[in-house]
Every structure is written in C-alpha cells, then in structure tokens.
Short mmCIF file of C-alpha atoms and ligand atoms in Angstrom, two decimals:
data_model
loop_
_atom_site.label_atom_id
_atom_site.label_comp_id
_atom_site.label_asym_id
_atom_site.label_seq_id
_atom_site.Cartn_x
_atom_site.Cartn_y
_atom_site.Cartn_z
CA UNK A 126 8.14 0.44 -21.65
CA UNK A 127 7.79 -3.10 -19.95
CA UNK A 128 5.81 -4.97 -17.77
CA UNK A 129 7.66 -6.78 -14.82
CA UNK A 130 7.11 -10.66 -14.04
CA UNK A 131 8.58 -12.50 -10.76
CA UNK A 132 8.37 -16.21 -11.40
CA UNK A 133 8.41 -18.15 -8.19
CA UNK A 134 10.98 -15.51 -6.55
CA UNK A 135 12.78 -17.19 -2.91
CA UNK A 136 15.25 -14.90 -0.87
CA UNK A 137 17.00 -16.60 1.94
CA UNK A 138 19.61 -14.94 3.57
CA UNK A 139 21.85 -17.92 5.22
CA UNK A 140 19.01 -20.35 6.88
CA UNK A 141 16.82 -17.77 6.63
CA UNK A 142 14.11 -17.42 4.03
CA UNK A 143 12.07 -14.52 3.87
CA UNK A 144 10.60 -14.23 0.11
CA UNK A 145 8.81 -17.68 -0.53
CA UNK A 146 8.17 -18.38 -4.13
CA UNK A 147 6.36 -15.39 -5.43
CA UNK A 148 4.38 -15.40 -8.70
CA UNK A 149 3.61 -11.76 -9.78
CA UNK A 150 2.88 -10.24 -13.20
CA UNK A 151 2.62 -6.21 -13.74
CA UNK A 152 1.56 -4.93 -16.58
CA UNK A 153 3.18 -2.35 -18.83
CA UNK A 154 2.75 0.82 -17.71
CA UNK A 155 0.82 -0.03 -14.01
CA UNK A 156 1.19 1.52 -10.52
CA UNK A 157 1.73 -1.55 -8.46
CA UNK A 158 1.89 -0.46 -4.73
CA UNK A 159 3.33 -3.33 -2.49
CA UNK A 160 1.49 -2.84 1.77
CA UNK A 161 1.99 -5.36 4.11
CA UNK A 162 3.12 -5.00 7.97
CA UNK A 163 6.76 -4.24 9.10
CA UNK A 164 9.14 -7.24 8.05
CA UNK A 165 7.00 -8.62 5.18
CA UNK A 166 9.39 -8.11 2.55
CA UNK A 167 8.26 -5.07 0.70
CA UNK A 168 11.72 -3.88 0.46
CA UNK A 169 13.17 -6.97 -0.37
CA UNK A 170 10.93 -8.10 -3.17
CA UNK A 171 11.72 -4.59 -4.51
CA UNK A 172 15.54 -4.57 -3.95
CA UNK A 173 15.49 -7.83 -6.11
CA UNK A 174 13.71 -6.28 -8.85
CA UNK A 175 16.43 -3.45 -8.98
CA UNK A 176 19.24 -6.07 -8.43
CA UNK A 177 20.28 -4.39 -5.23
CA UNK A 178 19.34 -7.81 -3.82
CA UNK A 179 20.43 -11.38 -5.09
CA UNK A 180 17.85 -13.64 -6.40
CA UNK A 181 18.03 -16.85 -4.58
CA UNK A 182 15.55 -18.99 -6.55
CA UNK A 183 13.46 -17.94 -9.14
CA UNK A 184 13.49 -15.55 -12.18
CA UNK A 185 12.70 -11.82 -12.55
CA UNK A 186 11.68 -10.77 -16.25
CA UNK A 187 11.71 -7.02 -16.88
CA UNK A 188 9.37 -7.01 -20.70
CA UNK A 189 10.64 -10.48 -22.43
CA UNK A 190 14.62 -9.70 -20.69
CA UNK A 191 15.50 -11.64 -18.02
CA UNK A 192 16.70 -9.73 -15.67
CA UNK A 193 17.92 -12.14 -13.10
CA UNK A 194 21.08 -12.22 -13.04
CA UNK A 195 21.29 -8.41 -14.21
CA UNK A 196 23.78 -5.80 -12.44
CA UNK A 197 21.19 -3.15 -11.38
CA UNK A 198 22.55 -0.60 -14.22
CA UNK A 199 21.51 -3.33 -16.93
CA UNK A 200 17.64 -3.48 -15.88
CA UNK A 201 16.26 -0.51 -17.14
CA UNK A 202 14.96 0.95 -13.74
CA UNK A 203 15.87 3.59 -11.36
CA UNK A 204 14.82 3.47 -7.42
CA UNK A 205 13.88 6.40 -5.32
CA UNK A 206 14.28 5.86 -1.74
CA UNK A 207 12.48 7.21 1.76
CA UNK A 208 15.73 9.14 2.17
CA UNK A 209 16.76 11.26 -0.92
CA UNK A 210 20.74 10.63 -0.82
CA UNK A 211 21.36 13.90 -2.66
CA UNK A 212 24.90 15.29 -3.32
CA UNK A 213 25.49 17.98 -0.73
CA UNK A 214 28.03 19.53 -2.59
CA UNK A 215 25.91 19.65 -6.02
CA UNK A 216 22.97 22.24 -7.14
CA UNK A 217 20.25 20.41 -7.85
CA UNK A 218 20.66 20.79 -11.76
CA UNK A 219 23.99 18.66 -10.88
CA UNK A 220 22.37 16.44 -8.62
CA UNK A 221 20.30 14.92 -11.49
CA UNK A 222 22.65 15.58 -14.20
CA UNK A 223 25.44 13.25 -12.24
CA UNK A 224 24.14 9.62 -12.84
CA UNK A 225 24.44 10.75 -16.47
CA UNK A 226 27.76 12.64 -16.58
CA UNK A 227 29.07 9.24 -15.08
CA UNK A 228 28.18 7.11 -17.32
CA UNK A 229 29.42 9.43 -20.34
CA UNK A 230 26.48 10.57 -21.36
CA UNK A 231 27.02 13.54 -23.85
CA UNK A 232 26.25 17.39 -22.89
CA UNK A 233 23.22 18.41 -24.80
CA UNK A 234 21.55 15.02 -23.80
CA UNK A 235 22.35 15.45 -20.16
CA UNK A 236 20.94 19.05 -20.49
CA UNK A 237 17.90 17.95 -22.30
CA UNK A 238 16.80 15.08 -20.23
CA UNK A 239 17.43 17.35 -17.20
CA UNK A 240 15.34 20.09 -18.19
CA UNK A 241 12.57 17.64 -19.13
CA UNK A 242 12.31 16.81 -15.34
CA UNK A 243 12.93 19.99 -14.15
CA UNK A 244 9.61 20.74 -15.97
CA UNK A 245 7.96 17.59 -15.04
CA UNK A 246 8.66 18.17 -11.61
CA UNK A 247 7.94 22.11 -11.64
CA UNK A 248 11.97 22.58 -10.47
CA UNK A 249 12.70 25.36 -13.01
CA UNK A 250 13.19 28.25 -9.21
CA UNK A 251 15.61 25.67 -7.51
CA UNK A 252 17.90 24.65 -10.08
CA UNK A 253 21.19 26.53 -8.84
CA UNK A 254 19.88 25.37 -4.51
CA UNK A 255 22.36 23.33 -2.80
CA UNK A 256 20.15 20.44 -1.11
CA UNK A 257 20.37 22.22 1.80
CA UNK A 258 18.47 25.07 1.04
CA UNK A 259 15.62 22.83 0.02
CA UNK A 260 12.38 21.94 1.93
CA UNK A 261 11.95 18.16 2.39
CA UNK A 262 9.56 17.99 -0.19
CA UNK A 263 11.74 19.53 -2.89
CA UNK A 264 14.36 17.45 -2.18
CA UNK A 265 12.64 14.14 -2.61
CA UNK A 266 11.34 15.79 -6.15
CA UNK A 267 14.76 15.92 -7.38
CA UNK A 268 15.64 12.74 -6.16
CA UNK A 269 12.35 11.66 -8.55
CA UNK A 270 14.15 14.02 -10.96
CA UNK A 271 17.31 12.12 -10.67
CA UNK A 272 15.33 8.65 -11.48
CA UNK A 273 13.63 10.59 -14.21
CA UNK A 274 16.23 11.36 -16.18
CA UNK A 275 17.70 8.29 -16.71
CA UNK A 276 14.55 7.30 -18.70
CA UNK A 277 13.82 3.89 -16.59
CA UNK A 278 11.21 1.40 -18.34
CA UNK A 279 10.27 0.47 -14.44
CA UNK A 280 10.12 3.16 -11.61
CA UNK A 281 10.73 1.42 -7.92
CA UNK A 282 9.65 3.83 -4.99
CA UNK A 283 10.72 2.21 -1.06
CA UNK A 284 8.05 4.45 0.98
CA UNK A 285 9.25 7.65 -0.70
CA UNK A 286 7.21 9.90 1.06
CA UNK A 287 7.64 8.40 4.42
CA UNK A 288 9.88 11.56 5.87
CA UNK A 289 7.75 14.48 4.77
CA UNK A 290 4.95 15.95 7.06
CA UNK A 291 1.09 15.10 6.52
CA UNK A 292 0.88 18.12 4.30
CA UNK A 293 3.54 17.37 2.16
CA UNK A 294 2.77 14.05 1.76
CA UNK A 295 -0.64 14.87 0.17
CA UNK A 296 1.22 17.02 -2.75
CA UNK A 297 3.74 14.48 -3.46
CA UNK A 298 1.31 11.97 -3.84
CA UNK A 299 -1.04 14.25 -6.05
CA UNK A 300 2.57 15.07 -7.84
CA UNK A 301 3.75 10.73 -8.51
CA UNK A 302 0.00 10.49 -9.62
CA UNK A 303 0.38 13.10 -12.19
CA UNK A 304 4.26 11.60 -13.29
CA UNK A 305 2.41 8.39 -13.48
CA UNK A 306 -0.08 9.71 -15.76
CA UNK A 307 2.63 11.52 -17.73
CA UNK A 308 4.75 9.28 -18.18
CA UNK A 309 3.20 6.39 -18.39
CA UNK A 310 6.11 3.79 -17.01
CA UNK A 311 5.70 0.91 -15.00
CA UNK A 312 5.92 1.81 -11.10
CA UNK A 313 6.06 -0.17 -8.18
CA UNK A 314 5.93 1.54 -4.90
CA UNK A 315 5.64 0.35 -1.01
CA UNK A 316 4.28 2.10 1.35
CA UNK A 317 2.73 2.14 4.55
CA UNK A 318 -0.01 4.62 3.96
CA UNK A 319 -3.35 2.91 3.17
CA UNK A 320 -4.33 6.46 1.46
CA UNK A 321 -1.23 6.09 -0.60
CA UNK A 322 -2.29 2.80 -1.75
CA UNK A 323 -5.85 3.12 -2.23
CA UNK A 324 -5.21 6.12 -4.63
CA UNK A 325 -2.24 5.67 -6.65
CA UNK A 326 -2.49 1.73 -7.24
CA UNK A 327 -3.93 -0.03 -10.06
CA UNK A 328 -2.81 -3.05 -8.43
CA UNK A 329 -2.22 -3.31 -4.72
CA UNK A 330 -0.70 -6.98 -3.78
CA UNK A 331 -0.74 -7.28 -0.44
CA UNK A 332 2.24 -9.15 1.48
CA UNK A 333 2.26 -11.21 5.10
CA UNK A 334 5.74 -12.82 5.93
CA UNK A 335 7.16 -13.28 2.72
CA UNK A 336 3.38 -14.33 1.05
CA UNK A 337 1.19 -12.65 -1.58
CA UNK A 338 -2.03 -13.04 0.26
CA UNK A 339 -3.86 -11.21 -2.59
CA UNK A 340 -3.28 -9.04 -5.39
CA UNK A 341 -6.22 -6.89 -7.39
CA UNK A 342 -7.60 -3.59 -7.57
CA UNK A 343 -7.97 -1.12 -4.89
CA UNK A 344 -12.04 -1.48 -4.67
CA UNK A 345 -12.03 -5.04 -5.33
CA UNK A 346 -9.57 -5.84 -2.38
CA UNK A 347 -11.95 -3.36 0.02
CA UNK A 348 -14.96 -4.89 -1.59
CA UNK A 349 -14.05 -8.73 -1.79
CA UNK A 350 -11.33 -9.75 -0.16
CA UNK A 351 -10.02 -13.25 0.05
CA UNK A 352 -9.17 -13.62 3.67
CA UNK A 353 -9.33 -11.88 7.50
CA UNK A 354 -5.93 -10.94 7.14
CA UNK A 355 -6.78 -8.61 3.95
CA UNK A 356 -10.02 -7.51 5.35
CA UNK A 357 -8.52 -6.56 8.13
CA UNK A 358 -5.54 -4.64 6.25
CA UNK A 359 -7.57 -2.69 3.55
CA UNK A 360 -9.64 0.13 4.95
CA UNK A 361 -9.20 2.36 7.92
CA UNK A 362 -9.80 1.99 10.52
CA UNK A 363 -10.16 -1.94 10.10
CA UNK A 364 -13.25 -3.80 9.52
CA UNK A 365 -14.55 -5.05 13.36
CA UNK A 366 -14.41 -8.88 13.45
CA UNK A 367 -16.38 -10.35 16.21
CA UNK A 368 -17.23 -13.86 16.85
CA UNK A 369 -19.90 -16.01 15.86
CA UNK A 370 -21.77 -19.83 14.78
CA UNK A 371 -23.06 -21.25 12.41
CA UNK A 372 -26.92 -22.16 13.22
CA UNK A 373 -29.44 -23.54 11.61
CA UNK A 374 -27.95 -22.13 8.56
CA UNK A 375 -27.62 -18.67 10.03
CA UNK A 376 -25.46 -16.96 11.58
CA UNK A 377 -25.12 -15.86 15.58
CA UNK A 378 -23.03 -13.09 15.97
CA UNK A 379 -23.67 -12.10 19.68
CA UNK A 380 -21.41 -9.26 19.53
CA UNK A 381 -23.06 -7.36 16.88
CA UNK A 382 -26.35 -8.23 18.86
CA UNK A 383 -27.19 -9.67 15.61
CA UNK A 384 -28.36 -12.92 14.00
CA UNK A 385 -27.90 -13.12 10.09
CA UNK A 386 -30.84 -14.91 8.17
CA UNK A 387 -29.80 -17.39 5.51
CA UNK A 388 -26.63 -16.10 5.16
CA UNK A 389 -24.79 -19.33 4.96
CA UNK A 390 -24.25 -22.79 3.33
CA UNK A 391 -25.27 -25.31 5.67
CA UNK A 392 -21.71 -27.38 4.93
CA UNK A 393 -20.69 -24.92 7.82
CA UNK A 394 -23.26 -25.72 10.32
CA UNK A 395 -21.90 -25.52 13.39
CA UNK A 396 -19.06 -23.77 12.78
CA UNK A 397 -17.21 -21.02 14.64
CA UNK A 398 -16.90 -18.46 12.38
CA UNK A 399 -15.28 -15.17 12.12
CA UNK A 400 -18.05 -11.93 11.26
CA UNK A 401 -16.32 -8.92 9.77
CA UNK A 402 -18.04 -5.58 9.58
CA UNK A 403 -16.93 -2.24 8.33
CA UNK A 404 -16.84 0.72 10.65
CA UNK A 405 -18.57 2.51 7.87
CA UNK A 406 -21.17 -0.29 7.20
CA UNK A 407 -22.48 -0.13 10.73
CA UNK A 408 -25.15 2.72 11.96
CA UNK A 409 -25.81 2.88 15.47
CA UNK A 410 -29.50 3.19 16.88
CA UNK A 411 -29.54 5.76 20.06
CA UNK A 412 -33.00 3.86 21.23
CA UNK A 413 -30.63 0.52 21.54
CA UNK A 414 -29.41 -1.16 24.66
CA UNK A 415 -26.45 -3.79 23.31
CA UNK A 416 -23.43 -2.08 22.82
CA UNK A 417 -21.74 1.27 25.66
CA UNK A 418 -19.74 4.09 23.98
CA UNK A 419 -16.54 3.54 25.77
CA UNK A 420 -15.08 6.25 23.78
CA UNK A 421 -15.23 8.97 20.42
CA UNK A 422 -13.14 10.10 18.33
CA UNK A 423 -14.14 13.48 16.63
CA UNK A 424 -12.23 13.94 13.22
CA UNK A 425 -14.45 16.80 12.18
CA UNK A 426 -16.33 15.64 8.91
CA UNK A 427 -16.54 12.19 10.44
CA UNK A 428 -16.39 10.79 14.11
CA UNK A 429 -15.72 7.07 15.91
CA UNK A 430 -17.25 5.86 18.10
CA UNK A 431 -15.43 2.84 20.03
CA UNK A 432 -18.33 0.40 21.53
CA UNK A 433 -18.36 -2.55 23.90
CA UNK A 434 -20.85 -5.43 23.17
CA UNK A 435 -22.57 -6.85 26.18
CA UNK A 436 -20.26 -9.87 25.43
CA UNK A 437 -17.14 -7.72 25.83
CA UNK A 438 -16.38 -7.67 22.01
CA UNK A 439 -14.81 -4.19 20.76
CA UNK A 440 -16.67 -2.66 17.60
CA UNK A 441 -15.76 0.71 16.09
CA UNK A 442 -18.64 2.40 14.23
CA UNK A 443 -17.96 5.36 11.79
CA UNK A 444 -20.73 8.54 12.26
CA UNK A 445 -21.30 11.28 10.11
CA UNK A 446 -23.75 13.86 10.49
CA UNK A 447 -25.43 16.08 12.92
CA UNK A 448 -26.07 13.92 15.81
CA UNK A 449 -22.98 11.75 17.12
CA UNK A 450 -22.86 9.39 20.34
CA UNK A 451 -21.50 10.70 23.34
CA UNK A 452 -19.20 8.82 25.21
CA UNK A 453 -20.54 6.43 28.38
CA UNK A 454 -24.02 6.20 26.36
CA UNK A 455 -25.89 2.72 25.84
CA UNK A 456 -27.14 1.82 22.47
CA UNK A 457 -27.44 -0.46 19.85
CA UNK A 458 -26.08 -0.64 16.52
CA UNK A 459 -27.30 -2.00 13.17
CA UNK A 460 -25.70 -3.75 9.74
CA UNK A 461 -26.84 -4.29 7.13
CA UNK A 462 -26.84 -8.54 6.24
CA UNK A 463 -24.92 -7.50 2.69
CA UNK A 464 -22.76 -5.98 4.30
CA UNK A 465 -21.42 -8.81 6.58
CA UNK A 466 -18.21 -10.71 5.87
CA UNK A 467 -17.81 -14.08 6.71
CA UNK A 468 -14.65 -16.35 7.64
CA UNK A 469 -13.34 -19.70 8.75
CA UNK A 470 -12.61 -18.85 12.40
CA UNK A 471 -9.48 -21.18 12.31
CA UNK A 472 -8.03 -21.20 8.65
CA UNK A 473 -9.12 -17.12 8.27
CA UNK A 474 -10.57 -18.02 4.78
CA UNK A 475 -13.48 -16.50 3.31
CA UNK A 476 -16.79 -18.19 3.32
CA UNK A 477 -18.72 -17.02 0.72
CA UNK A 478 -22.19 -17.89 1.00
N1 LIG B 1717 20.45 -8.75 5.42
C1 LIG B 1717 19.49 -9.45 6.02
N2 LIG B 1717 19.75 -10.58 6.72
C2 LIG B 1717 18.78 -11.29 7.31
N3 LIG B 1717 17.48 -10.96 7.28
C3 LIG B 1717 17.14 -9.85 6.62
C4 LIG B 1717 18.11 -9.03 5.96
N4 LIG B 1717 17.46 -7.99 5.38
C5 LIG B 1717 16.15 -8.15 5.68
N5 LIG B 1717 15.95 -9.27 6.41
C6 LIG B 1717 14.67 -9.78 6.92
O1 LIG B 1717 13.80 -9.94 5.83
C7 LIG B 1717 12.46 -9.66 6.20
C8 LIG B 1717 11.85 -8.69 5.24
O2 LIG B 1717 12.44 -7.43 5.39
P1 LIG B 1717 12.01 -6.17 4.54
O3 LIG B 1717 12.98 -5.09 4.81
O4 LIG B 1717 11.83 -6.58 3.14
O5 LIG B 1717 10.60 -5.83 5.19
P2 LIG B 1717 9.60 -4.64 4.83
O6 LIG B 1717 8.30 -5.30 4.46
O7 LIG B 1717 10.20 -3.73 3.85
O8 LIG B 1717 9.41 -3.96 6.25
P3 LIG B 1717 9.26 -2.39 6.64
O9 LIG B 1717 7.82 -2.09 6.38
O10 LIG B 1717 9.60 -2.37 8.08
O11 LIG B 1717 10.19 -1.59 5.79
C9 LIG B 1717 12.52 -9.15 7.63
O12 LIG B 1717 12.12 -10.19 8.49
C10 LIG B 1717 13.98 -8.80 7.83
O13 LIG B 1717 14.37 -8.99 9.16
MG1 LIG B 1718 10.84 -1.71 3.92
#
C-alpha cells in the first residue's frame, strides 16, 4: 500500500496548458475525491496518475517509486471508468479473470483473486451473466471487480457512478465506502456529486481551471473555507453571497437586511466586501418585511424558499418544520453573526476577522 505525491505536475497539450504546477500529497490508504466544475482537469490530473496521460512537467511518486515516466501497467493502480468497458462476449467470471489471463497469470491465482472479489462485491448469482444480462449497477461492480483483482496499491475512479439512476447511485456509494474500508488502498475518485464527496472523502481537493484552490477534510472545507469560489462549491444548495461595506468596523450587508457588529478588522474599512451565508444558517421571521418569497421548493423533510431582498439580491433559505413560507409572502429573515462569511469583493479571498 502507498501514498501518492504530485510534485509541481503541468499538462499542456500543444500551447495549451491545462494542469498548472500541482503540489498534492495522499496518504496511504486515503479516499481522495477530486470536484471541481466541467473542464477543470479532474480527469486529467487522474489520467496522469495512471499514465494514460503524459506528464509534461513535474513528477508523480506512487509510495517512494517514481512513477513518472511509468507505462500505466508498471504503477501499481487500476482505473474504473463512468462507462464499464466490459467484454460482451465474456461471463462476468471472465470479464475479471482476463486482465490476469493476459498477463500470464497462473490458474489457481486467477481463480483465487477472482473469487475474492466476487465476494467482496457480493457477485457469487452473476458469475456465468453475459454483461448484457446485467443491471447497470452490476455491471459497474464487476468492472470494480476487474480493478480488484489485480491487487492495485492506488484505486483511480473517473465519476464511476455517473450512469446509474439516483437509486443506484446511493448503493454503489454505500458499496466503494465499504471496499474502502475493506481494503484499505489508496483511492482517488472524481465526481460531480457533492453527496459523493462529502461522504466518501477523507480529503476532498477542490480544482478551478487547472488550480488546487483548497484541499482538507470534508467539514473543514464546509466549515472554513479559504475562498468564495470554495464556499460557493461545498454545500448544496450554495451558500447566498450578497453584497456589502465595510463601516465603521462593521459590516452593511443591505441584502440580508442586516448590519454585522464588530465583525471586522478595521484594515478593511471601507471596503466592498463579499457576505456569504448558508441556506441552512439563515431562519426566516414571518413578522418581517425585507425579503418576498418569489418561490419554494418542497423536498419533503426540508423545503427552499427562494427570496428577493428589497435591494434585488437573491437569497435561498433552507426550512424545516411545520410551518414553511408560502410563495408571494413578505418577510424577513435572520443570521446568525457566527455564521457570516466574509470576502474580498475583488480578489474572492477570505477575510477572517
Ligand atoms: N486532448 C486534449 N487536447 C486539448 N485539450 C484537452 C485535451 N483533453 C482535455 N483537454 C482540456 O483540458 C481541460 C481539462 O479537461 P478534463 O477532462 O480534465 O476536465 P474535467 O475536470 O474532467 O471535466 P468534466 O467534469 O467535464 O469531466 C479542459 O479544458 C479540456 O478541454
Ligand atoms: Mg472528467
């Protein structure tokens, strides 16, 4: 089992450069889940860990090996895709038996290894199915299974459970949880799915064009995060950002009706800032007259409600309970000061007071 380190990673394709010096480290035996918007380069940082991508600058250390300049078969990991690129032709038992039987791999290992997934993976009623006859689902399982058996020191997942339906997607995850825990290898998976990430991640880094914009826990990105592009990306639906000054200390936030008390260091009197609030940090007051329900959404357990400030700003409140707001109603809303981000209006930093 190893840890993976990128060391000031560049890809460029041509002119191009869309990786720009990366610095990562991932510890032995962590679920690393890469999220960042469409283009980013997820995919690509994780296609140059498997050596399915060329390393333009930098190096790529899988445990103390350099890996760099590895063919993909020499780096110890195996890569499950969003599609599953199963062998029509082959039962499933040969699906993840092949890699093996290729590379010479004798009989009683191949069946071994095999049967270990198949129990990992709970495949023991499908083993004689052509692909075909397999639920979406079961299908992506064995093309885990195939990645399985090959005994990888580092597991690489591109949005593996992008294809299945919402159902599905909730086993599966509960399922590469479990393998985590099981198996204890180093993973790295992208996704898309904020739930995904949240839950199976010891360490989410976050990507924006070819940038690590920040890289920690789960709870400590939601909780303390470096910049309005993170806040903004961690939680769902995203914290409400409205605009406000610097006064006096304070801080005028007209669109949260709301003026924060001594919130602030005075070296940014004056300043247009940037106030971030949580959907689910924000209660709204029925006897209020600031903010018009424009619209609800009712989830069931939980509802939001999409408000209008009197200065035209958008904020989305989260509401549980008995009562909710009903659309085209005037209130008000309340937040607590803690619970108030601050940043730079122009460089999107953090100000922490
Ligand atoms: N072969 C290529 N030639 C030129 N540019 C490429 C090539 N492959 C990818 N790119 C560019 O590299 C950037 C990163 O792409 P990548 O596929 O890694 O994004 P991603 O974060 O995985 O996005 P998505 O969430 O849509 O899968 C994109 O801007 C993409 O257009
Ligand atoms: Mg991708």
């Amino acid at each position: 089992m190893s840890g993976v380190t990128l060391n000031k990673v560049i890809k460029r394709y041509g002119d191009v450069q869309v990786i720009h010096g990366v610095d990562l480290d991932i510890a032995d035996g962590e679920f690393c889940v890469f999220v960042g918007p469409s283009g980013c380069g997820k995919s690509t940082l994780l296609r140059m860990v498997a050596g399915l991508e060329e390393t333009t600058e930098g190096s790529i250390h899988i445990g103390d090996r350099d890996v760099t300049r590895m063919d993909p078969s020499e780096r110890g990991v195996a890569m499950v895709f969003q599609t599953y690129a199963l062998y029509p032709h082959m039962t499933v038992k040969d699906n993840m038996g092949f890699g093996l039987k290729m590379n010479g791999h004798p009989k009683n290992e191949i069946e071994s290894k095999v049967a270990e997934a198949t129990r990992i993976l709970k495949l023991e009623p499908y083993l004689d199915r052509k692909p075909s006859a397999l639920s979406g689902g079961q299908r992506q399982r064995v093309s885990i299974g195939r990645a399985i058996v090959r005994g990888p020191e580092v597991f690489l997942f591109d949005e593996p459970l992008s294809n299945l339906d919402a159902e599905l997607r909730v086993e599966m995850r509960v399922e590469i949880a479990r393998l985590h825990k099981e198996i204890g290898a180093t993973m790295i998976y992208v996704t898309h799915d904020q739930v995904e990430a949240m839950t199976l991640a010891d360490k989410i880094v976050v990507l924006r064009l070819g940038v690590i914009e920040q890289v920690g826990a789960p709870m400590d990105l939601y909780r303390d995060p470096d910049n309005k592009f993170v806040a903004g990306f961690i939680g769902s639906p995203a914290m409400n950002f409205v605009n406000g000054t610097v006064k006096g200390g304070n801080v005028e936030a007209p669109g949260l009706a709301a003026r924060y008390e001594g919130l602030i260091n005075t070296a940014f009197e004056g300043k247009a800032v940037s106030v971030g609030a949580r959907p689910e940090h924000i209660t709204i007051d029925p006897a209020g007259d600031t903010h018009t329900v424009e619209l609800t959404e009712s989830l069931g357990g939980v509802s939001f409600a999409y408000l209008t400030s009197e200065t035209g700003e958008r904020v989305i409140v989260e509401e549980r309970g008995d009562i909710r707001s009903e659309e085209g109603a005037t209130v008000g809303i309340h937040i607590d000061a803690n619970r108030i981000y601050l940043f730079d209006a122009k460089t999107e930093d953090r100000i922490r007071s």
